């Protein structure tokens, strides 16, 4: 496929209240790997743009994976654009590869960083926007930090980890099964030294299988605290108290590292940006409940940060 930059423009007319704006929609191919959706407010000249980067795995531009449809990032993008902020969200490269049944077995974490940089650079060259902000969700937080450095005008970490991925996984495994803790540490020590390993018990195979190890080796070299500390732009850190995957403690680690940053902890918000009133089962089920609304407080906090 060539590097097609043709835009497919589809205009939508919305019935809005007095606080909302109508917007237009464009599907854009950034390059042969990255396709996304740009929402642009119809009112105003040279709006601010928010680039939204998704979580780990084959997560698409709307925040969905196979059998898990919540449309969380689509809802975030639409809500921000109704506040007067242009938004661009895109499918991770692996989404396109899966759809074409042509997955790259050698994909690296750095490939996702390269893609995010390509997106930011595309819109900087376009010169349509007064400023560009990067919003990174979960794994996308670290990717977004790296892409925003020396390029963006602001950065927002949404449910981002404050520790390197090896430490995150070690803590999670230790909490689930303490008997696997030492084996986990030993396997990561091997990866840290640049060597793959087969010395781990069968229950750890999903984490340390051979095809995953190179990706993790690449990913674990980045310490989010060091990266966020290096950003010389406004930074906003957000987490929810009902996040089953990334605890509030992770947000606090990022805040300590980025002393001038703002931090907001949203009560009862979960990992996919919904307000959860029920128990853990209700929380887990919400990952596949696209009828839910995302947190209104989240929308207010992000839009205020970008527009101030």
CSV table of C-alpha atoms in Angstrom, one decimal:
chain,number,residue,atom,x,y,z
A,1,UNK,CA,0.0,0.0,0.0
A,2,UNK,CA,1.3,3.5,-0.8
A,3,UNK,CA,1.3,6.3,1.7
A,4,UNK,CA,-2.2,7.5,0.9
A,5,UNK,CA,-3.0,10.9,2.5
A,6,UNK,CA,-6.4,11.3,0.8
A,7,UNK,CA,-9.1,12.4,3.3
A,8,UNK,CA,-12.5,10.9,3.3
A,9,UNK,CA,-14.8,13.7,4.5
A,10,UNK,CA,-18.2,13.0,6.0
A,11,UNK,CA,-20.1,15.8,7.7
A,12,UNK,CA,-22.6,15.1,10.4
A,13,UNK,CA,-25.2,17.5,11.7
A,14,UNK,CA,-26.0,17.1,15.4
A,15,UNK,CA,-28.9,18.4,17.5
A,16,UNK,CA,-27.0,20.1,20.4
A,17,UNK,CA,-27.7,21.9,23.5
A,18,UNK,CA,-26.3,25.4,24.2
A,19,UNK,CA,-23.0,24.0,25.6
A,20,UNK,CA,-22.3,21.8,22.7
A,21,UNK,CA,-20.9,22.4,19.2
A,22,UNK,CA,-21.5,20.5,16.0
A,23,UNK,CA,-18.4,18.9,14.3
A,24,UNK,CA,-17.2,17.3,11.1
A,25,UNK,CA,-15.6,13.9,10.8
A,26,UNK,CA,-12.7,12.9,8.6
A,27,UNK,CA,-11.1,9.5,8.3
A,28,UNK,CA,-7.4,10.0,7.7
A,29,UNK,CA,-4.6,7.6,6.7
A,30,UNK,CA,-1.5,9.0,8.4
A,31,UNK,CA,0.6,6.4,6.6
A,32,UNK,CA,0.3,2.8,5.4
A,33,UNK,CA,0.2,1.6,9.0
A,34,UNK,CA,-2.0,4.1,10.8
A,35,UNK,CA,-5.6,5.1,10.1
A,36,UNK,CA,-7.7,7.2,12.3
A,37,UNK,CA,-10.6,9.6,12.8
A,38,UNK,CA,-10.4,13.4,13.1
A,39,UNK,CA,-13.2,15.3,14.7
A,40,UNK,CA,-13.2,19.1,14.1
A,41,UNK,CA,-15.5,21.6,15.7
A,42,UNK,CA,-17.4,23.6,13.1
A,43,UNK,CA,-17.1,26.8,15.2
A,44,UNK,CA,-13.8,28.6,15.6
A,45,UNK,CA,-10.6,29.1,13.7
A,46,UNK,CA,-7.4,27.1,14.4
A,47,UNK,CA,-8.8,24.9,17.3
A,48,UNK,CA,-6.6,23.0,19.7
A,49,UNK,CA,-6.1,19.3,18.9
A,50,UNK,CA,-6.0,16.3,21.2
A,51,UNK,CA,-4.3,13.1,19.9
A,52,UNK,CA,-5.7,10.1,21.8
A,53,UNK,CA,-3.5,7.0,22.1
A,54,UNK,CA,-5.1,3.7,23.1
A,55,UNK,CA,-4.3,1.0,25.7
A,56,UNK,CA,-2.3,-2.2,25.2
A,57,UNK,CA,-3.2,-5.1,22.9
A,58,UNK,CA,-5.1,-4.8,19.7
A,59,UNK,CA,-7.1,-1.8,20.8
A,60,UNK,CA,-8.8,0.2,18.1
A,61,UNK,CA,-9.4,3.9,17.8
A,62,UNK,CA,-12.7,3.7,19.7
A,63,UNK,CA,-11.1,1.9,22.7
A,64,UNK,CA,-12.4,-1.6,21.7
A,65,UNK,CA,-11.0,-5.0,21.2
A,66,UNK,CA,-12.6,-8.2,20.0
A,67,UNK,CA,-15.5,-9.2,22.3
A,68,UNK,CA,-14.9,-6.0,24.4
A,69,UNK,CA,-16.8,-3.1,23.1
A,70,UNK,CA,-17.2,0.0,25.3
A,71,UNK,CA,-16.4,2.8,22.9
A,72,UNK,CA,-14.7,4.7,25.7
A,73,UNK,CA,-12.2,6.5,23.5
A,74,UNK,CA,-14.8,7.3,20.9
A,75,UNK,CA,-17.0,8.8,23.6
A,76,UNK,CA,-14.0,10.8,25.0
A,77,UNK,CA,-13.2,12.2,21.5
A,78,UNK,CA,-16.8,13.2,20.8
A,79,UNK,CA,-17.2,14.8,24.2
A,80,UNK,CA,-14.0,16.8,23.9
A,81,UNK,CA,-14.9,18.0,20.4
A,82,UNK,CA,-18.3,19.1,21.7
A,83,UNK,CA,-16.3,21.3,24.0
A,84,UNK,CA,-14.5,22.9,21.1
A,85,UNK,CA,-11.4,20.7,20.9
A,86,UNK,CA,-10.5,18.9,17.7
A,87,UNK,CA,-9.6,15.2,18.4
A,88,UNK,CA,-7.7,12.5,16.5
A,89,UNK,CA,-7.9,8.9,17.6
A,90,UNK,CA,-6.3,6.0,15.6
A,91,UNK,CA,-6.1,2.2,15.4
A,92,UNK,CA,-2.9,0.7,16.7
A,93,UNK,CA,-0.9,-0.8,13.8
A,94,UNK,CA,-1.6,-4.3,15.1
A,95,UNK,CA,-5.3,-3.7,14.6
A,96,UNK,CA,-4.8,-3.2,10.9
A,97,UNK,CA,-2.4,-6.2,10.7
A,98,UNK,CA,-5.0,-8.5,12.4
A,99,UNK,CA,-7.7,-7.3,10.0
A,100,UNK,CA,-5.4,-8.1,7.0
A,101,UNK,CA,-4.2,-11.4,8.6
A,102,UNK,CA,-0.6,-10.2,8.4
A,103,UNK,CA,0.6,-9.7,12.0
A,104,UNK,CA,4.3,-8.7,12.3
A,105,UNK,CA,5.9,-11.3,14.7
A,106,UNK,CA,8.7,-8.9,15.4
A,107,UNK,CA,6.6,-5.9,16.5
A,108,UNK,CA,8.2,-3.9,19.3
A,109,UNK,CA,7.0,-1.3,21.8
A,110,UNK,CA,9.1,1.3,20.0
A,111,UNK,CA,7.0,0.7,16.9
A,112,UNK,CA,4.0,2.1,18.8
A,113,UNK,CA,6.1,5.1,19.8
A,114,UNK,CA,7.1,5.6,16.2
A,115,UNK,CA,3.4,5.6,15.2
A,116,UNK,CA,2.5,8.1,17.8
A,117,UNK,CA,5.3,10.4,16.7
A,118,UNK,CA,4.2,10.1,13.1
A,119,UNK,CA,0.7,11.2,14.1
A,120,UNK,CA,1.9,14.2,16.1
A,121,UNK,CA,4.3,15.2,13.3
A,122,UNK,CA,1.5,14.9,10.7
A,123,UNK,CA,-0.6,17.4,12.4
A,124,UNK,CA,2.2,19.8,13.3
A,125,UNK,CA,3.1,20.0,9.6
A,126,UNK,CA,-0.6,20.5,8.8
A,127,UNK,CA,-0.4,23.8,10.7
A,128,UNK,CA,-4.2,23.9,11.2
A,129,UNK,CA,-4.2,23.8,15.0
A,130,UNK,CA,-3.2,26.4,17.5
A,131,UNK,CA,-1.7,23.7,19.8
A,132,UNK,CA,-1.4,19.9,20.0
A,133,UNK,CA,-2.0,17.9,23.2
A,134,UNK,CA,-1.4,14.2,23.6
A,135,UNK,CA,-3.7,12.0,25.7
A,136,UNK,CA,-2.3,8.5,26.5
A,137,UNK,CA,-4.6,5.9,28.0
A,138,UNK,CA,-2.8,3.1,30.1
A,139,UNK,CA,0.0,1.7,27.9
A,140,UNK,CA,-0.7,4.7,25.7
A,141,UNK,CA,0.4,7.0,28.6
A,142,UNK,CA,4.0,5.9,28.3
A,143,UNK,CA,3.8,5.9,24.5
A,144,UNK,CA,2.3,9.4,24.6
A,145,UNK,CA,5.0,10.8,26.9
A,146,UNK,CA,7.7,9.6,24.5
A,147,UNK,CA,5.8,11.0,21.5
A,148,UNK,CA,4.9,14.3,23.2
A,149,UNK,CA,8.5,15.2,24.3
A,150,UNK,CA,9.8,18.2,22.3
A,151,UNK,CA,6.7,18.0,20.0
A,152,UNK,CA,3.5,18.5,21.8
A,153,UNK,CA,2.2,21.5,23.7
A,154,UNK,CA,0.8,19.5,26.6
A,155,UNK,CA,0.4,15.9,27.8
A,156,UNK,CA,-2.3,14.0,29.7
A,157,UNK,CA,-1.7,10.7,31.3
A,158,UNK,CA,-5.0,8.8,31.7
A,159,UNK,CA,-4.7,5.6,33.9
A,160,UNK,CA,-1.0,5.5,33.2
A,161,UNK,CA,1.5,3.4,35.1
A,162,UNK,CA,4.2,5.1,37.2
A,163,UNK,CA,6.5,2.0,37.1
A,164,UNK,CA,8.3,0.1,34.3
A,165,UNK,CA,6.3,-2.8,33.0
A,166,UNK,CA,8.4,-5.5,34.7
A,167,UNK,CA,7.7,-4.0,38.1
A,168,UNK,CA,4.0,-3.7,37.3
A,169,UNK,CA,3.8,-7.3,36.2
A,170,UNK,CA,5.9,-8.5,39.2
A,171,UNK,CA,3.5,-6.8,41.6
A,172,UNK,CA,0.4,-8.1,39.9
A,173,UNK,CA,1.7,-11.7,39.9
A,174,UNK,CA,2.8,-11.4,43.5
A,175,UNK,CA,-0.6,-10.3,44.5
A,176,UNK,CA,-2.3,-13.1,42.7
A,177,UNK,CA,0.0,-15.9,43.6
A,178,UNK,CA,3.0,-15.2,45.9
A,179,UNK,CA,4.5,-18.6,45.2
A,180,UNK,CA,5.3,-17.3,41.6
A,181,UNK,CA,7.0,-14.1,42.7
A,182,UNK,CA,10.6,-15.3,42.8
A,183,UNK,CA,10.3,-17.1,39.4
A,184,UNK,CA,8.9,-13.9,38.0
A,185,UNK,CA,11.7,-11.8,39.3
A,186,UNK,CA,14.3,-14.3,38.0
A,187,UNK,CA,12.7,-14.3,34.5
A,188,UNK,CA,12.8,-10.5,34.4
A,189,UNK,CA,16.4,-10.4,35.5
A,190,UNK,CA,17.2,-12.5,32.5
A,191,UNK,CA,15.3,-10.1,30.2
A,192,UNK,CA,17.0,-7.1,31.8
A,193,UNK,CA,20.4,-8.6,30.9
A,194,UNK,CA,19.2,-8.9,27.2
A,195,UNK,CA,18.7,-12.6,27.3
A,196,UNK,CA,15.5,-14.5,26.6
A,197,UNK,CA,14.6,-17.3,29.0
A,198,UNK,CA,12.7,-20.6,29.2
A,199,UNK,CA,13.3,-20.9,33.0
A,200,UNK,CA,9.8,-20.1,34.3
A,201,UNK,CA,6.9,-22.3,35.6
A,202,UNK,CA,4.0,-23.1,33.3
A,203,UNK,CA,1.5,-20.7,34.9
A,204,UNK,CA,3.8,-17.8,33.8
A,205,UNK,CA,3.8,-18.9,30.1
A,206,UNK,CA,1.2,-16.2,29.0
A,207,UNK,CA,3.7,-13.5,30.3
A,208,UNK,CA,7.0,-15.0,29.2
A,209,UNK,CA,6.2,-17.0,26.1
A,210,UNK,CA,9.0,-16.8,23.5
A,211,UNK,CA,7.2,-14.5,21.0
A,212,UNK,CA,6.3,-12.0,23.8
A,213,UNK,CA,9.7,-11.6,25.4
A,214,UNK,CA,11.3,-9.3,22.8
A,215,UNK,CA,8.4,-6.9,23.1
A,216,UNK,CA,8.6,-6.9,26.9
A,217,UNK,CA,12.4,-6.4,26.8
A,218,UNK,CA,11.9,-3.3,24.6
A,219,UNK,CA,9.0,-2.0,26.8
A,220,UNK,CA,10.6,-2.5,30.1
A,221,UNK,CA,13.6,-0.3,29.3
A,222,UNK,CA,11.4,2.8,29.8
A,223,UNK,CA,10.8,4.1,33.3
A,224,UNK,CA,7.6,6.3,33.1
A,225,UNK,CA,8.8,8.5,36.1
A,226,UNK,CA,12.0,9.4,34.2
A,227,UNK,CA,10.2,10.1,31.0
A,228,UNK,CA,7.5,12.3,32.5
A,229,UNK,CA,10.1,14.2,34.5
A,230,UNK,CA,11.8,15.1,31.2
A,231,UNK,CA,8.7,16.8,29.7
A,232,UNK,CA,9.0,20.6,29.6
A,233,UNK,CA,5.3,21.1,28.8
A,234,UNK,CA,2.1,21.2,30.9
A,235,UNK,CA,1.2,17.8,32.3
A,236,UNK,CA,-2.1,16.5,33.7
A,237,UNK,CA,-2.3,13.1,35.5
A,238,UNK,CA,-5.7,11.4,35.9
A,239,UNK,CA,-6.7,8.1,37.5
A,240,UNK,CA,-9.9,6.6,38.9
A,241,UNK,CA,-10.4,5.0,42.3
A,242,UNK,CA,-12.3,2.0,40.7
A,243,UNK,CA,-9.6,1.2,38.2
A,244,UNK,CA,-9.0,-2.6,38.4
A,245,UNK,CA,-5.8,-2.4,36.3
A,246,UNK,CA,-3.9,0.7,37.3
A,247,UNK,CA,-4.1,1.9,40.9
A,248,UNK,CA,-4.1,5.5,42.2
A,249,UNK,CA,-0.7,4.8,43.6
A,250,UNK,CA,0.7,4.7,40.0
A,251,UNK,CA,-0.7,8.2,39.4
A,252,UNK,CA,0.9,9.4,42.6
A,253,UNK,CA,4.3,8.1,41.4
A,254,UNK,CA,4.0,10.1,38.2
A,255,UNK,CA,3.0,13.2,40.2
A,256,UNK,CA,6.1,12.9,42.4
A,257,UNK,CA,8.3,12.7,39.3
A,258,UNK,CA,6.6,15.6,37.5
A,259,UNK,CA,6.5,18.2,40.3
A,260,UNK,CA,4.8,20.9,38.2
A,261,UNK,CA,2.1,18.6,36.9
A,262,UNK,CA,-1.6,18.6,37.9
A,263,UNK,CA,-3.2,15.5,39.2
A,264,UNK,CA,-6.9,14.6,39.5
A,265,UNK,CA,-8.2,11.4,41.1
A,266,UNK,CA,-11.8,10.7,40.0
A,267,UNK,CA,-13.9,8.9,42.5
A,268,UNK,CA,-15.5,5.7,41.3
A,269,UNK,CA,-14.1,6.0,37.7
A,270,UNK,CA,-12.8,2.7,36.3
A,271,UNK,CA,-10.2,1.8,33.7
A,272,UNK,CA,-12.5,2.3,30.7
A,273,UNK,CA,-13.6,5.7,32.1
A,274,UNK,CA,-17.0,4.7,33.4
A,275,UNK,CA,-18.3,5.6,36.9
A,276,UNK,CA,-19.0,2.3,38.7
A,277,UNK,CA,-21.3,2.2,41.7
A,278,UNK,CA,-21.3,-1.6,42.1
A,279,UNK,CA,-18.9,-4.3,42.9
A,280,UNK,CA,-15.9,-5.8,41.0
A,281,UNK,CA,-18.2,-8.0,38.9
A,282,UNK,CA,-20.2,-4.9,37.8
A,283,UNK,CA,-16.9,-3.2,37.1
A,284,UNK,CA,-15.5,-6.0,34.9
A,285,UNK,CA,-18.8,-6.3,33.0
A,286,UNK,CA,-18.7,-2.7,32.1
A,287,UNK,CA,-15.7,-3.3,29.8
A,288,UNK,CA,-18.3,-4.7,27.3
A,289,UNK,CA,-21.1,-2.3,27.9
A,290,UNK,CA,-21.1,0.4,25.3
A,291,UNK,CA,-24.3,1.9,26.4
A,292,UNK,CA,-22.6,3.5,29.5
A,293,UNK,CA,-21.5,7.1,29.6
A,294,UNK,CA,-18.0,8.1,30.4
A,295,UNK,CA,-17.3,10.3,33.4
A,296,UNK,CA,-18.6,13.8,33.1
A,297,UNK,CA,-15.9,15.0,35.5
A,298,UNK,CA,-13.2,13.5,33.3
A,299,UNK,CA,-14.5,15.5,30.3
A,300,UNK,CA,-14.6,18.7,32.3
A,301,UNK,CA,-11.1,18.2,33.8
A,302,UNK,CA,-9.5,17.4,30.4
A,303,UNK,CA,-11.2,20.1,28.4
A,304,UNK,CA,-10.4,22.7,31.1
A,305,UNK,CA,-6.8,21.7,31.0
A,306,UNK,CA,-6.5,22.0,27.2
A,307,UNK,CA,-8.5,25.2,26.8
A,308,UNK,CA,-7.1,27.2,29.7
